[in-house]
XYZ file of C-alpha atoms in Angstrom:
349
model
C 107.688 -8.410 -48.142
C 104.304 -10.005 -48.888
C 102.703 -12.541 -46.546
C 103.372 -15.219 -49.148
C 107.088 -14.492 -49.221
C 107.274 -14.199 -45.432
C 105.743 -17.639 -45.019
C 108.055 -19.206 -47.602
C 111.054 -17.519 -45.953
C 109.981 -18.826 -42.531
C 109.898 -22.388 -43.870
C 113.295 -21.861 -45.532
C 114.712 -20.781 -42.180
C 113.161 -23.728 -40.334
C 114.553 -26.265 -42.791
C 117.984 -24.631 -42.605
C 117.965 -25.570 -38.918
C 116.118 -28.882 -39.229
C 117.138 -30.453 -42.562
C 116.455 -33.945 -41.200
C 112.701 -33.187 -41.297
C 112.815 -34.099 -44.986
C 112.911 -37.840 -45.641
C 113.590 -39.581 -48.939
C 109.984 -40.302 -49.920
C 107.026 -38.414 -51.420
C 106.243 -34.856 -50.383
C 103.069 -32.791 -50.800
C 102.731 -29.035 -50.317
C 99.215 -27.643 -49.982
C 98.704 -24.043 -51.143
C 102.323 -24.244 -52.213
C 104.362 -21.045 -52.447
C 107.453 -20.407 -54.542
C 110.550 -20.436 -52.348
C 114.062 -21.689 -51.781
C 112.735 -24.619 -49.739
C 111.538 -26.354 -52.937
C 115.120 -27.042 -53.994
C 115.479 -29.308 -50.946
C 112.923 -31.730 -52.407
C 114.983 -32.541 -55.490
C 114.955 -36.214 -56.449
C 111.722 -36.933 -54.556
C 108.146 -37.156 -55.871
C 106.694 -33.724 -55.033
C 103.129 -32.478 -55.440
C 102.857 -28.676 -55.136
C 99.152 -27.873 -55.058
C 98.235 -24.225 -55.754
C 95.006 -23.063 -57.418
C 95.620 -19.287 -57.341
C 96.833 -18.368 -60.809
C 99.677 -15.876 -60.117
C 101.348 -18.250 -57.644
C 100.532 -21.303 -59.745
C 102.250 -19.690 -62.730
C 105.429 -19.177 -60.681
C 105.398 -22.816 -59.597
C 104.821 -23.953 -63.176
C 107.903 -21.990 -64.272
C 109.835 -23.960 -61.654
C 108.674 -27.214 -63.235
C 105.772 -28.154 -60.937
C 102.194 -28.984 -61.945
C 100.163 -26.825 -59.531
C 96.941 -28.746 -60.197
C 98.409 -32.200 -59.553
C 96.465 -33.975 -56.823
C 98.662 -35.211 -53.952
C 98.494 -38.930 -53.242
C 99.755 -40.949 -50.283
C 101.381 -42.307 -48.385
C 103.530 -39.203 -47.848
C 106.782 -38.908 -45.963
C 106.252 -35.172 -45.454
C 103.272 -32.808 -45.812
C 103.444 -29.021 -45.760
C 100.416 -26.724 -45.437
C 100.672 -22.988 -46.015
C 97.924 -20.971 -44.359
C 95.527 -18.643 -46.175
C 93.075 -16.158 -44.696
C 90.235 -18.696 -44.962
C 90.005 -20.748 -41.752
C 87.845 -23.601 -43.069
C 90.034 -23.994 -46.144
C 93.171 -24.256 -43.995
C 91.587 -26.859 -41.728
C 90.528 -28.858 -44.786
C 94.076 -28.827 -46.148
C 95.440 -29.873 -42.757
C 93.006 -32.788 -42.658
C 93.875 -33.849 -46.208
C 97.584 -33.631 -45.445
C 97.287 -35.771 -42.321
C 95.045 -38.270 -44.120
C 97.762 -38.800 -46.736
C 100.707 -38.922 -44.318
C 102.331 -42.223 -43.464
C 102.162 -43.089 -39.755
C 104.879 -41.166 -37.963
C 105.261 -38.730 -40.849
C 105.823 -35.024 -40.109
C 103.348 -32.262 -40.871
C 104.631 -28.687 -41.209
C 101.974 -25.973 -41.042
C 103.199 -22.465 -41.851
C 101.216 -19.344 -40.978
C 101.943 -15.644 -40.771
C 100.947 -14.097 -37.452
C 98.558 -11.874 -39.409
C 96.803 -15.018 -40.658
C 96.145 -16.412 -37.190
C 99.284 -18.436 -36.503
C 98.441 -18.755 -32.811
C 94.991 -20.176 -33.462
C 96.396 -22.541 -36.092
C 98.970 -23.865 -33.631
C 96.150 -24.677 -31.222
C 94.123 -26.438 -33.933
C 97.125 -28.546 -34.985
C 97.766 -29.551 -31.380
C 94.131 -30.590 -30.984
C 94.286 -32.715 -34.124
C 97.675 -34.349 -33.611
C 97.894 -34.479 -29.822
C 100.825 -32.069 -29.550
C 103.122 -29.877 -31.683
C 106.402 -27.947 -31.620
C 106.744 -24.422 -33.015
C 109.408 -22.226 -34.561
C 108.981 -18.471 -35.101
C 110.654 -16.367 -37.791
C 109.709 -13.469 -40.095
C 106.499 -12.801 -38.105
C 105.373 -16.345 -38.901
C 105.160 -19.686 -37.135
C 106.236 -23.053 -38.461
C 104.282 -25.718 -36.607
C 105.625 -29.277 -36.514
C 103.436 -32.256 -35.650
C 103.602 -35.956 -36.391
C 100.908 -38.424 -37.334
C 100.596 -40.743 -34.362
C 97.546 -43.026 -34.781
C 97.257 -43.358 -30.999
C 96.966 -39.566 -30.507
C 95.177 -38.502 -33.693
C 91.697 -36.995 -33.181
C 89.907 -38.861 -35.966
C 86.505 -37.277 -35.299
C 88.045 -33.813 -35.736
C 89.827 -35.011 -38.879
C 86.556 -36.157 -40.456
C 84.793 -32.931 -39.464
C 87.468 -30.817 -41.162
C 87.363 -32.975 -44.295
C 83.581 -32.578 -44.549
C 83.868 -28.845 -43.873
C 86.014 -28.328 -46.970
C 83.837 -30.339 -49.368
C 81.415 -28.975 -51.973
C 78.296 -27.587 -50.297
C 75.179 -25.645 -51.160
C 74.756 -22.016 -50.186
C 71.911 -21.677 -47.717
C 68.634 -20.981 -49.517
C 70.201 -21.443 -52.952
C 70.712 -24.144 -55.550
C 74.309 -23.019 -56.114
C 77.321 -24.929 -54.783
C 80.612 -23.578 -53.500
C 83.560 -24.395 -51.237
C 85.371 -22.728 -48.346
C 88.018 -20.307 -49.554
C 85.890 -18.795 -52.319
C 84.488 -15.279 -52.088
C 81.197 -15.166 -50.168
C 81.032 -18.958 -49.958
C 78.673 -19.044 -46.976
C 75.955 -16.803 -48.409
C 75.186 -14.745 -51.506
C 77.140 -11.494 -51.509
C 74.735 -8.536 -51.107
C 76.615 -6.465 -53.692
C 76.445 -9.229 -56.288
C 72.784 -9.755 -55.443
C 72.099 -6.046 -56.031
C 73.830 -6.088 -59.417
C 72.085 -9.319 -60.425
C 68.716 -7.752 -59.701
C 69.463 -4.818 -62.037
C 71.217 -6.493 -64.960
C 69.239 -5.587 -68.100
C 67.585 -8.346 -70.094
C 68.831 -6.818 -73.366
C 72.503 -7.644 -72.796
C 73.362 -9.706 -75.855
C 76.168 -11.107 -77.981
C 79.638 -11.822 -76.584
C 80.290 -10.965 -72.973
C 82.457 -11.667 -69.949
C 82.080 -12.041 -66.201
C 85.325 -10.898 -64.580
C 86.182 -12.359 -61.184
C 83.310 -14.755 -61.664
C 83.746 -16.615 -58.373
C 81.320 -19.512 -58.179
C 79.355 -18.067 -61.098
C 76.539 -16.223 -59.330
C 76.395 -13.225 -61.692
C 76.652 -15.416 -64.796
C 73.892 -17.646 -63.446
C 71.646 -14.604 -62.868
C 72.497 -13.085 -66.260
C 71.784 -16.227 -68.273
C 68.452 -16.676 -66.541
C 67.376 -13.233 -67.804
C 69.275 -12.272 -70.961
C 68.296 -14.788 -73.635
C 70.356 -13.316 -76.486
C 73.783 -13.918 -75.000
C 75.660 -15.993 -77.570
C 79.004 -16.369 -75.779
C 80.064 -15.823 -72.189
C 83.644 -15.821 -70.885
C 84.043 -16.524 -67.168
C 87.386 -15.323 -65.803
C 88.909 -15.923 -62.381
C 92.371 -16.301 -60.863
C 91.139 -19.080 -58.556
C 90.815 -22.452 -60.282
C 88.430 -23.795 -57.638
C 86.095 -20.884 -58.382
C 85.942 -21.897 -62.037
C 85.213 -25.490 -61.020
C 82.313 -24.216 -58.931
C 81.051 -21.982 -61.750
C 81.137 -24.895 -64.199
C 79.064 -26.988 -61.786
C 76.567 -24.194 -61.212
C 76.072 -23.376 -64.896
C 75.938 -26.951 -66.186
C 72.761 -27.290 -68.208
C 71.716 -23.677 -67.555
C 73.467 -21.771 -70.326
C 70.787 -22.169 -73.001
C 72.222 -21.290 -76.411
C 75.184 -19.393 -74.948
C 78.630 -20.926 -75.361
C 80.601 -20.832 -72.122
C 84.378 -20.377 -71.901
C 86.285 -20.645 -68.619
C 89.566 -18.733 -68.255
C 91.964 -19.380 -65.372
C 93.688 -16.002 -65.521
C 94.703 -13.031 -63.420
C 92.412 -10.313 -64.759
C 94.697 -7.563 -63.462
C 97.408 -8.767 -65.867
C 95.120 -8.229 -68.882
C 92.582 -10.260 -70.824
C 93.018 -12.458 -73.903
C 89.675 -11.076 -75.119
C 88.640 -8.233 -77.395
C 85.565 -6.866 -79.111
C 83.170 -7.836 -76.309
C 79.611 -6.515 -76.331
C 79.366 -6.381 -72.538
C 81.186 -7.056 -69.293
C 79.653 -7.667 -65.869
C 81.618 -7.805 -62.627
C 81.884 -7.320 -58.894
C 85.590 -6.427 -58.806
C 87.639 -7.274 -55.701
C 89.131 -4.477 -53.662
C 90.797 -6.277 -50.743
C 94.466 -7.159 -50.848
C 96.130 -9.623 -48.466
C 96.281 -7.090 -45.633
C 93.913 -4.195 -46.337
C 91.554 -2.522 -48.784
C 93.198 -1.965 -52.165
C 91.100 0.072 -54.641
C 93.821 -0.410 -57.267
C 92.567 -3.984 -57.692
C 89.190 -2.682 -58.801
C 90.816 -0.092 -61.047
C 92.830 -2.843 -62.745
C 89.622 -4.827 -63.340
C 87.972 -1.746 -64.827
C 90.954 -1.103 -67.124
C 90.879 -4.737 -68.290
C 87.138 -4.605 -68.913
C 87.277 -1.366 -70.891
C 90.196 -2.674 -72.931
C 88.249 -5.816 -73.876
C 85.004 -4.042 -74.806
C 84.184 -3.127 -78.403
C 83.253 0.504 -79.142
C 79.729 0.903 -77.828
C 80.182 -2.087 -75.494
C 78.508 -1.951 -72.102
C 80.012 -2.300 -68.626
C 77.903 -3.171 -65.588
C 79.522 -3.387 -62.177
C 78.808 -3.160 -58.478
C 81.140 -1.630 -55.912
C 81.142 -0.339 -52.372
C 79.656 3.129 -52.426
C 82.820 4.867 -51.213
C 85.140 3.480 -53.904
C 86.181 6.206 -56.407
C 85.662 4.389 -59.698
C 83.441 6.844 -61.576
C 86.189 9.236 -62.681
C 88.303 6.429 -64.102
C 85.363 4.903 -65.959
C 84.242 8.279 -67.279
C 87.719 8.934 -68.688
C 87.306 5.955 -71.015
C 83.593 6.017 -71.724
C 81.084 8.425 -73.110
C 78.348 7.591 -70.635
C 78.276 6.512 -67.017
C 75.296 6.169 -64.722
C 74.902 5.329 -61.072
C 71.813 3.151 -61.423
C 71.070 2.446 -57.758
C 72.549 2.676 -54.285
C 71.562 0.288 -51.511
C 73.098 -1.291 -48.400
C 76.362 0.563 -48.954
C 76.738 -0.541 -52.600
C 76.304 1.200 -55.942
C 75.549 -0.247 -59.366
C 77.330 1.542 -62.217
C 76.519 1.252 -65.905
C 78.731 2.640 -68.668
C 79.142 2.465 -72.422
C 82.528 2.575 -74.127
C 83.104 5.470 -76.507
C 82.481 4.814 -80.168
C 79.682 3.396 -82.251
C 78.258 0.004 -81.423
C 79.069 -2.706 -83.945
C 76.231 -3.694 -86.259
C 74.932 -7.159 -85.502
């Protein structure tokens, strides 16, 4: 069972034993997960906030708007943990800010995501908590008591999750995004070697906060159309901020999609990317392979693929099976930059 399903199952189990935790008023769930617990909220105003596309799509099929912004006062707030500490603290602070006085907060974290540390943080913020353990997860219950609430900590966590500039850069990002504290060295290596003659219609897969697109558009002046694709909606918001006014003549299109499920694009002249290779628990090279398959499927014959990857990842054979040419352009700091051209003749311009 995935961490997502374990956490949802833990909350289901807790509410089976403590159904009176749910009042009659508004509910908000931050980083909401699909689960049986949602049926308990029927008849109440419910905001299920989830910006990761695969999970958001499941919630949408259940009738929720995953991008709806929660508003207060709330009678119940639920926060599901992610692997990003600052993001979780920000969601906790938002949840408590919106709670009515005396309202319950339920924080749910898998042990593998630091449930013990999260319990401590919740106790520091709220002045005390109760816990319930199930499915290798903890459900942490606290209540908003104005007399015990650490307001200085609350404000610090809210500021920590806001938009902020990367040190030494003009780009903005937020906690929870890939490499949000500093420019990723692999992306920086690829950006330094992207050719200036990339032109026409292209895509940046797993664009994140738009670093590679920003570097590309500063160098390649004949890009006419660029598609930025990411499964994280907040990443696309960041990319739109970072590329505002910097695209020149290129038309920008932002796609909130799971690249591994395929692309609604075809006939591209080029694709650039730093594909992910970490799953929820460990390294997962299949993620990168799925990105490569999507990229090659979207390229026109003769289209060019430029990517960076950790040096040990075995992507060359898969790329070579679908392309006529592949080159390892440079290796540095444990990364490699690969360039390939899809089989077939390039389209006349």
